[in-house]
Structures are given as C-alpha cells and as structure tokens.
Short mmCIF file of C-alpha atoms in Angstrom, two decimals:
data_model
loop_
_atom_site.label_atom_id
_atom_site.label_comp_id
_atom_site.label_asym_id
_atom_site.label_seq_id
_atom_site.Cartn_x
_atom_site.Cartn_y
_atom_site.Cartn_z
CA MET H 248 109.03 83.21 52.40
CA GLU H 249 112.52 84.71 52.26
CA GLN H 250 111.54 87.45 54.72
CA GLN H 251 110.15 84.92 57.23
CA GLN H 252 113.24 82.73 57.06
CA PHE H 253 115.50 85.77 57.31
CA GLU H 254 113.71 86.95 60.48
CA PHE H 255 114.18 83.49 61.98
CA PHE H 256 117.92 83.61 61.34
CA ALA H 257 118.27 87.18 62.62
CA ASN H 258 116.38 86.62 65.88
CA GLU H 259 117.89 83.27 66.84
CA LYS H 260 120.15 83.46 69.90
CA LEU H 261 122.99 80.99 70.16
CA GLU H 262 122.64 80.18 73.87
CA ASP H 263 123.99 76.62 73.67
CA PRO H 264 125.99 76.13 70.46
CA GLU H 265 125.89 72.35 70.85
CA ILE H 266 122.09 72.25 70.66
CA VAL H 267 120.79 75.40 69.02
CA ASP H 268 121.83 76.21 65.45
CA PRO H 269 120.34 79.03 63.39
CA ALA H 270 120.55 76.72 60.37
CA THR H 271 118.14 73.78 60.44
CA VAL H 272 120.62 71.57 58.58
CA PHE H 273 122.94 71.37 61.58
CA GLY H 274 120.25 71.67 64.23
CA HIS H 275 119.87 67.88 64.46
CA ASN H 276 123.45 66.94 63.60
CA HIS H 277 125.61 65.72 66.48
CA LYS H 278 128.19 63.56 64.74
CA LEU H 279 131.50 63.91 62.97
CA GLU H 280 130.40 62.70 59.56
CA PRO H 281 129.96 64.07 56.03
CA LEU H 282 126.71 65.81 55.25
CA PRO H 283 124.36 63.80 53.00
CA LYS H 284 123.70 65.26 49.56
CA GLU H 285 120.13 66.25 50.42
CA LYS H 286 121.31 68.13 53.52
CA LYS H 287 124.00 69.89 51.54
CA ALA H 288 121.37 70.97 49.03
CA MET H 289 119.14 72.19 51.85
CA TRP H 290 122.08 74.07 53.40
CA ARG H 291 122.80 75.77 50.08
CA ARG H 292 119.17 76.81 49.68
CA GLU H 293 119.10 78.27 53.18
CA MET H 294 122.33 80.18 52.68
CA ASP H 295 121.24 81.49 49.28
CA CYS H 296 118.01 82.70 50.85
CA LEU H 297 119.83 84.33 53.76
CA LEU H 298 122.49 86.02 51.62
CA SER H 299 120.28 87.05 48.70
CA VAL H 300 119.79 90.50 50.24
CA CYS H 301 123.53 91.19 49.94
CA ASP H 302 123.17 91.45 46.14
CA TYR H 303 121.14 94.62 46.60
CA MET H 304 123.38 96.26 49.21
CA VAL H 305 125.31 98.78 47.11
CA GLU H 306 126.92 102.16 47.62
CA THR H 307 127.66 104.95 45.17
CA GLN H 308 131.12 106.22 44.41
CA SER H 309 132.24 108.98 42.11
CA SER H 310 134.33 108.03 39.09
CA LEU H 311 136.11 110.21 36.57
CA GLN H 312 135.39 109.40 32.93
CA VAL H 313 136.64 111.07 29.74
CA LEU H 314 134.31 111.71 26.80
CA GLN H 315 135.33 111.19 23.16
CA ASP H 316 136.09 114.89 22.78
CA GLY H 317 138.45 114.71 25.77
CA THR H 318 136.11 116.36 28.27
CA PRO H 319 136.47 114.85 31.76
CA ILE H 320 133.23 114.29 33.65
CA GLU H 321 132.46 112.91 37.06
CA VAL H 322 129.80 110.19 37.21
CA MET H 323 128.38 108.19 40.10
CA MET H 324 128.93 104.43 39.94
CA THR H 325 127.34 101.75 42.10
CA GLN H 326 129.34 98.96 43.68
CA THR H 327 128.78 96.33 46.36
CA ARG H 328 128.98 97.80 49.83
CA SER H 329 132.46 97.71 51.31
CA ASP H 330 131.58 95.72 54.46
CA ILE H 331 129.97 93.03 52.31
CA CYS H 332 132.94 92.96 49.89
CA VAL H 333 135.30 92.32 52.80
CA ASN H 334 133.29 89.98 55.04
CA LEU H 335 131.18 87.87 52.68
CA PRO H 336 134.04 86.22 50.74
CA ALA H 337 135.85 85.55 54.03
CA LEU H 338 132.77 83.89 55.52
CA GLN H 339 132.19 81.82 52.39
CA LYS H 340 135.77 80.58 52.60
CA LEU H 341 135.28 79.63 56.27
CA GLU H 342 132.09 77.78 55.34
CA ALA H 343 133.89 75.80 52.64
CA MET H 344 136.63 74.85 55.12
CA LEU H 345 134.08 73.62 57.68
CA ILE H 346 132.22 71.53 55.11
CA GLU H 347 135.55 70.08 53.98
CA ILE H 348 136.42 69.12 57.57
CA LEU H 349 133.15 67.21 57.89
CA ASP H 350 133.62 65.57 54.48
CA ASN H 351 136.96 64.18 55.65
CA PHE H 352 135.33 62.14 58.43
CA GLN H 353 134.93 58.96 56.38
CA ASP H 354 136.02 55.45 57.41
CA THR H 355 137.00 56.66 60.88
CA GLU H 356 138.26 54.42 63.67
CA PHE H 357 135.52 55.69 65.98
CA TRP H 358 131.77 55.28 65.62
CA TYR H 359 128.62 56.37 67.44
CA GLU H 360 126.02 54.63 69.56
CA GLU H 361 122.76 56.07 70.79
CA GLN H 362 122.73 56.57 74.55
CA GLY H 363 121.06 53.65 76.30
CA SER H 364 121.61 51.20 73.44
CA ARG H 365 124.26 48.57 74.01
CA SER H 366 125.11 46.74 70.84
CA SER H 367 127.14 43.57 70.97
CA LYS H 368 130.04 45.42 69.38
CA SER H 369 130.12 48.13 72.03
CA VAL H 370 129.60 45.75 74.98
CA SER H 371 132.27 43.29 73.93
CA SER H 372 134.79 46.01 73.21
CA GLY H 373 134.19 47.89 76.43
CA SER H 374 134.03 51.12 74.45
CA PHE H 375 130.68 52.15 75.88
CA THR H 376 132.34 53.46 79.04
CA ARG H 377 131.81 56.99 77.70
CA ILE H 378 128.09 56.74 78.56
CA GLU H 379 128.79 56.48 82.28
CA LEU H 380 131.48 59.15 82.09
CA ARG H 381 129.38 61.61 80.13
CA LYS H 382 128.39 64.44 82.45
CA GLU H 383 125.82 66.10 80.20
CA GLU H 384 122.25 64.92 80.66
CA LYS H 385 121.52 64.92 76.94
CA TRP H 386 119.99 61.55 76.23
CA TRP H 387 119.38 62.37 72.58
CA VAL H 388 123.06 63.01 71.76
CA PRO H 389 124.90 59.96 70.34
CA VAL H 390 127.99 58.79 72.17
CA PRO H 391 131.34 58.29 70.41
CA CYS H 392 132.94 54.85 70.78
CA VAL H 393 136.50 53.74 70.06
CA PRO H 394 138.18 50.31 69.70
CA PRO H 395 139.25 48.46 72.88
CA GLY H 396 142.86 49.56 72.44
CA GLY H 397 141.93 53.17 71.73
CA LEU H 398 142.67 55.22 68.65
CA SER H 399 145.84 54.84 66.64
CA GLU H 400 148.44 57.60 66.82
CA GLU H 401 147.77 58.57 63.21
CA SER H 402 144.06 58.95 63.92
CA ARG H 403 144.79 61.11 66.98
CA LYS H 404 147.09 63.29 64.90
CA ASN H 405 144.42 63.81 62.23
CA LEU H 406 141.82 64.63 64.87
CA ARG H 407 144.12 67.15 66.54
CA HIS H 408 144.78 68.81 63.18
CA LYS H 409 141.05 69.05 62.39
CA ARG H 410 140.32 70.35 65.88
CA ASP H 411 142.96 73.07 65.57
CA CYS H 412 141.61 74.08 62.14
CA ALA H 413 138.03 74.22 63.42
CA ASN H 414 139.17 76.21 66.44
CA GLN H 415 140.88 78.80 64.22
CA ILE H 416 137.75 79.02 62.06
CA HIS H 417 135.70 79.54 65.20
CA LYS H 418 137.94 82.43 66.27
CA ALA H 419 137.78 83.99 62.80
CA ALA H 420 133.97 83.75 62.66
CA MET H 421 133.74 85.23 66.17
CA SER H 422 135.99 88.12 65.16
CA ILE H 423 133.90 88.90 62.08
CA ASN H 424 130.68 88.63 64.08
CA SER H 425 132.06 90.96 66.74
CA SER H 426 133.13 93.56 64.16
CA ILE H 427 129.71 93.47 62.50
CA LEU H 428 127.93 93.89 65.82
CA SER H 429 130.20 96.80 66.76
CA GLU H 430 129.16 98.62 63.57
CA MET H 431 125.45 98.30 64.34
CA GLU H 432 123.77 101.30 65.92
CA ILE H 433 122.95 101.13 69.61
CA PRO H 434 119.14 101.06 69.90
CA ASP H 435 117.41 103.79 71.87
CA SER H 436 115.56 101.07 73.76
CA TYR H 437 118.88 99.93 75.22
CA MET H 438 120.03 103.42 76.12
CA THR H 439 116.79 104.08 78.02
CA THR H 440 117.40 101.02 80.21
CA LEU H 441 120.89 102.09 81.29
CA PRO H 442 121.37 102.62 85.02
CA LYS H 443 121.65 106.15 86.37
CA SER H 444 125.21 105.47 87.45
CA GLY H 445 127.83 102.91 86.53
CA ARG H 446 128.57 102.40 90.19
CA SER H 447 125.07 101.14 90.91
CA SER H 448 125.35 98.66 88.03
CA LEU H 449 128.73 97.20 88.99
CA GLY H 450 128.47 97.42 92.76
CA ASP H 451 130.74 99.20 95.23
CA SER H 452 133.47 96.55 95.39
CA ILE H 453 134.16 96.45 91.63
CA TYR H 454 133.67 100.20 91.25
CA LYS H 455 136.27 100.98 93.94
CA GLN H 456 138.86 98.83 92.19
CA MET H 457 138.11 100.51 88.86
CA TYR H 458 138.25 103.98 90.41
CA VAL H 459 141.83 103.55 91.60
CA PRO H 460 143.64 106.62 90.20
CA GLU H 461 146.61 104.62 88.94
CA ASN H 462 147.74 101.07 88.20
CA PHE H 463 144.35 99.72 87.15
CA SER H 464 144.69 96.15 85.88
CA PRO H 465 141.64 94.42 84.38
CA ASP H 466 143.36 91.04 84.62
CA TYR H 467 144.05 91.52 88.33
CA LEU H 468 140.43 92.56 88.89
CA LEU H 469 139.15 89.43 87.12
CA ASP H 470 141.51 87.29 89.19
CA CYS H 471 140.06 88.80 92.36
CA LEU H 472 136.48 88.17 91.21
CA ASN H 473 137.27 84.46 90.65
CA ILE H 474 134.59 83.84 88.02
CA THR H 475 133.84 80.11 87.83
CA SER H 476 131.16 79.80 85.14
CA GLU H 477 130.17 81.36 81.81
CA HIS H 478 126.84 82.35 83.38
CA GLU H 479 128.68 84.53 85.90
CA ALA H 480 130.92 85.87 83.14
CA LEU H 481 127.94 86.84 80.96
CA GLU H 482 126.21 88.52 83.90
CA LEU H 483 129.35 90.57 84.62
CA ALA H 484 129.76 91.40 80.91
CA ASP H 485 126.22 92.85 80.83
CA LYS H 486 126.93 94.99 83.91
CA VAL H 487 130.30 96.22 82.64
CA GLU H 488 128.89 97.05 79.21
CA ALA H 489 125.95 98.94 80.72
CA SER H 490 128.29 100.88 82.99
CA MET H 491 130.61 101.68 80.08
CA TYR H 492 127.81 103.29 78.05
CA THR H 493 126.47 105.06 81.12
CA TRP H 494 129.85 106.70 81.67
CA ARG H 495 130.20 107.47 77.97
CA ARG H 496 126.82 109.14 77.97
CA LYS H 497 127.74 111.23 81.01
CA ALA H 498 131.05 112.20 79.44
CA GLY H 499 129.19 113.29 76.31
CA LEU H 500 126.74 115.37 78.33
CA GLY H 501 129.67 117.09 79.98
CA HIS H 502 130.75 118.52 76.61
CA SER H 503 127.47 120.44 76.36
CA LYS H 504 128.37 122.65 79.32
CA SER H 505 129.26 126.28 78.93
CA SER H 506 132.89 127.30 78.49
CA TRP H 507 133.06 128.65 82.03
CA ASP H 508 131.65 125.40 83.45
CA LEU H 509 134.23 123.44 81.49
CA VAL H 510 137.01 125.61 82.90
CA LYS H 511 135.72 125.11 86.44
CA ASP H 512 135.49 121.35 85.93
CA PHE H 513 139.01 121.28 84.55
CA MET H 514 140.36 123.25 87.51
CA SER H 515 138.43 121.26 90.10
CA GLU H 516 140.19 118.28 91.64
CA THR H 517 137.10 117.01 93.47
CA ASP H 518 134.41 117.15 90.75
CA ASN H 519 136.04 116.64 87.41
CA ARG H 520 133.08 114.57 86.15
CA SER H 521 133.80 114.60 82.44
CA ASP H 522 137.38 113.36 82.88
CA LYS H 523 136.36 110.79 85.51
CA ASN H 524 133.61 109.34 83.33
CA THR H 525 135.90 109.11 80.32
CA VAL H 526 138.55 107.25 82.29
CA LEU H 527 136.00 104.88 83.82
CA ALA H 528 134.47 104.17 80.41
CA GLU H 529 137.90 103.30 78.99
CA ARG H 530 138.63 101.01 81.94
CA ALA H 531 135.25 99.33 81.57
CA GLU H 532 136.01 98.73 77.90
CA SER H 533 139.38 97.12 78.74
CA LEU H 534 137.72 95.01 81.44
CA LEU H 535 135.07 93.81 78.99
CA PHE H 536 137.77 92.97 76.43
CA CYS H 537 139.76 90.89 78.93
CA LEU H 538 136.60 89.15 80.09
CA LYS H 539 135.73 88.09 76.54
CA GLN H 540 139.29 86.87 76.04
CA ARG H 541 139.03 84.64 79.10
CA PHE H 542 135.65 83.32 78.00
CA PRO H 543 135.87 83.14 74.19
CA LYS H 544 132.68 81.06 73.92
CA LEU H 545 130.59 83.64 75.77
CA SER H 546 127.03 84.11 74.49
CA GLN H 547 125.81 87.44 73.16
CA THR H 548 125.43 90.20 75.72
CA SER H 549 122.15 92.00 76.25
CA LEU H 550 123.38 94.83 74.01
CA ASP H 551 124.27 92.41 71.21
CA ILE H 552 120.85 90.79 71.38
CA CYS H 553 119.18 94.19 71.38
CA LYS H 554 121.21 95.23 68.34
CA ILE H 555 120.26 92.07 66.45
CA GLN H 556 116.57 92.50 67.22
CA CYS H 557 116.39 96.22 66.46
CA ASN H 558 118.79 96.38 63.53
CA GLN H 559 117.21 97.71 60.32
CA ASP H 560 120.23 97.19 58.05
CA MET H 561 119.49 94.01 56.09
CA GLY H 562 123.07 93.65 54.87
CA LYS H 563 124.55 93.76 58.38
CA ALA H 564 121.82 91.41 59.63
CA ALA H 565 122.65 88.83 56.94
CA LEU H 566 126.39 88.99 57.65
CA GLU H 567 125.83 88.76 61.40
CA SER H 568 123.54 85.74 61.04
CA TYR H 569 125.91 84.02 58.61
CA SER H 570 128.94 84.51 60.85
CA ARG H 571 126.96 83.32 63.88
CA ILE H 572 125.91 80.14 62.04
CA LEU H 573 129.53 79.36 61.12
CA GLU H 574 130.66 80.20 64.64
CA GLY H 575 128.19 77.69 66.06
CA LEU H 576 129.14 74.97 63.57
CA ALA H 577 132.87 75.41 64.22
CA PHE H 578 132.25 75.28 67.97
CA ASN H 579 130.25 72.07 67.56
CA ILE H 580 132.98 70.38 65.52
CA VAL H 581 135.56 71.21 68.20
CA SER H 582 133.22 69.87 70.90
CA TRP H 583 132.53 66.63 68.98
CA ILE H 584 136.25 66.03 68.50
CA GLU H 585 136.85 66.65 72.20
CA ASP H 586 134.16 64.03 72.95
CA VAL H 587 136.07 61.48 70.87
CA PHE H 588 139.31 62.34 72.67
CA SER H 589 137.56 62.01 76.02
CA THR H 590 136.34 58.53 75.11
CA ASP H 591 139.81 57.59 73.89
CA ARG H 592 141.40 58.79 77.15
CA SER H 593 138.90 56.83 79.24
CA ILE H 594 139.64 53.63 77.30
CA ASN H 595 143.41 54.14 77.67
CA HIS H 596 142.96 54.80 81.39
CA GLU H 597 140.98 51.57 81.80
CA THR H 598 143.56 49.60 79.86
CA THR H 599 146.37 51.03 82.00
CA ASN H 600 144.57 50.13 85.23
CA ILE H 601 143.92 46.57 84.01
CA ASN H 602 147.55 46.12 83.10
CA LYS H 603 148.66 47.40 86.51
CA SER H 604 146.26 45.06 88.34
CA ASN H 605 147.54 42.10 86.35
#
C-alpha cells in the first residue's frame, strides 16, 4: 500500500497547480478556509506514508571512542542522511505555516458561491460580478464574493500579509525542490535523446546571440525573444537545458584527446572545440537561470520529469514529492487570495462608476 501511494506521489506532475495536487486532501479544495478535522487526519496519514522511508535513509560516519583502559578506537556510527536532516525539518516547518494560514481564514468578510448559482444574498449585493469577470473556464471552481462596499481596510491588510507569507513559502519550497532535483543523477535515457549539436536544438538565431565572443547578456537575449506565455518559456527551457548538456558532453569528450591534440586545440583559433563548448554550456546555464527567474511558476522541465521518473533514491524521491506538494499548496493559496482581491477591485470599480454617474 505504501509503495503504491509513494509511486503516485513521485510520478505526479504539477502541470496546473490550481487543479492538480499530488496530495488528495487538497486536490478538491479551492477555498480559503480551515481544513476539517477529517481532512487534516487524512493529510497526516498521507504525509506519514510518504515520509516513512526517510527513517531508513542513514549514512555511516566514523567516531572516535575511548575504552575503559584508555585505548582509543574508531567505530562506525549510523545517523540520518545529511540531505534529509537539512531539508525535512525545513519542509515540515513550511507545512505547519501553510496549515496555520488556512486555519486563520475563519469569520472572513468574503464568502464563496458556486458558479452559476445566484443566491439572494449575492444578487442583492451585486457581489456576483466576479462570475462575469472570471476569465478561466473552470465551472467547478467556487467564486469569491465580497460585500457591496468591498472589503474593509483591515481585511485587505490581513489578506496582503497572508499572501506575502504564502508567496515566501512558495519560493522556499521551490528552492528546496530545485536543490533536490539538481542532486539527482541524470538518467541515461535523457542523455541518449540529446541533440547532436546545441545549435540544432536552439536554432540559428538564438545560437548566434549566444556565440557572441564578448558581452553576452542572458537578460538582453530574453528581452529580444519577447516570451509571452509560460508554455513558450517551458519550451525554451527544455531546448536550453538540452543544449547545455550537449555542450557539456562535448566538452567532456574533448578531455579524452591525446596531449598533442589538446595542444593543437589550444593553439588553434578556429577550432578550439573544448573551450567553445564550455563557454556555451556556461552561457546556456545562465540563460536557463534567468528564464526561471522571470517565470518562477514554471512547470518541471523534461529533464526534471525524467529525473523524477527514473530516480532510484527513495529518500530524494520523498523529499522531492513533499516539497512539490507544499509548493503547489502555497501557489494555490496565493492564487485564491488574488481571486478575492480581484473581486474586491471589481466591486470598488463598479461603486466608483455609479458614484460618478450620479
């Protein structure tokens, strides 16, 4: 049972954090409200199942002990693996903070209505305007409603504070998830699918701008590309990452040449392949970093997905899944708060227009 549930967590891809959650507890939750006791108990069972493997992830370390007769001896001691010691307590603290944020949403000034249902309260107050303004075609997602005069300033302040906290938690969970993924081995199945050249993967236009001998600027290159959607950003991230590892592989192959070949490559100004590939790989890495900074909510790249699916380290898999669950929950909380603010702004805008017309 534990193995089946673990595989479900490990293979789940967070394509749309607002809909898909690796944890079933939050998979059907779309409101800013405290979790019921039964859901909290279910959440705890799921997390205990997911993290149970971490208790058996240990490493050995030598320790000096002194016998009763004063003879020093070296013995091997077992302790929890270092990556789990560092990341697991941090993730558990982030989880507690997220649950606390949800628990604080009691007796709020806003409420929710199912899309398509117009209660007398929502119709008379005019707070159902959010349904017409909602751009997403998600009929199953409840719509936040606010009083006719909008939220009070104190309520807005509390919402902003909770949104900022959830946003910081989201960044922290993303950082931990990224560090865990970076420590996973690159599967051979991914390496075999790499293009023969980084140029063919990126295209001539991007390659020429990256091949400029001096003054390469990843930010300037991204400005020129004018990426307008996360889909385009993810597609570019896959290409840049594939090119980066292609160039790294070529640079590594260059080190296997004979000494005389290395001297000739070093002296040649037209075919210094090892140096060129190293520089291009570094520039691709900086471009990928800037791209992820501009699109912090970017889904996993093809390499990340391949790592998750092929990873054999149960400890890393548990930490990666846990951090991804918290990342998705934090993202959802920020999105739900933004929905409330959007409804509040629309009500204030309507009120302003009515006052002007009168």
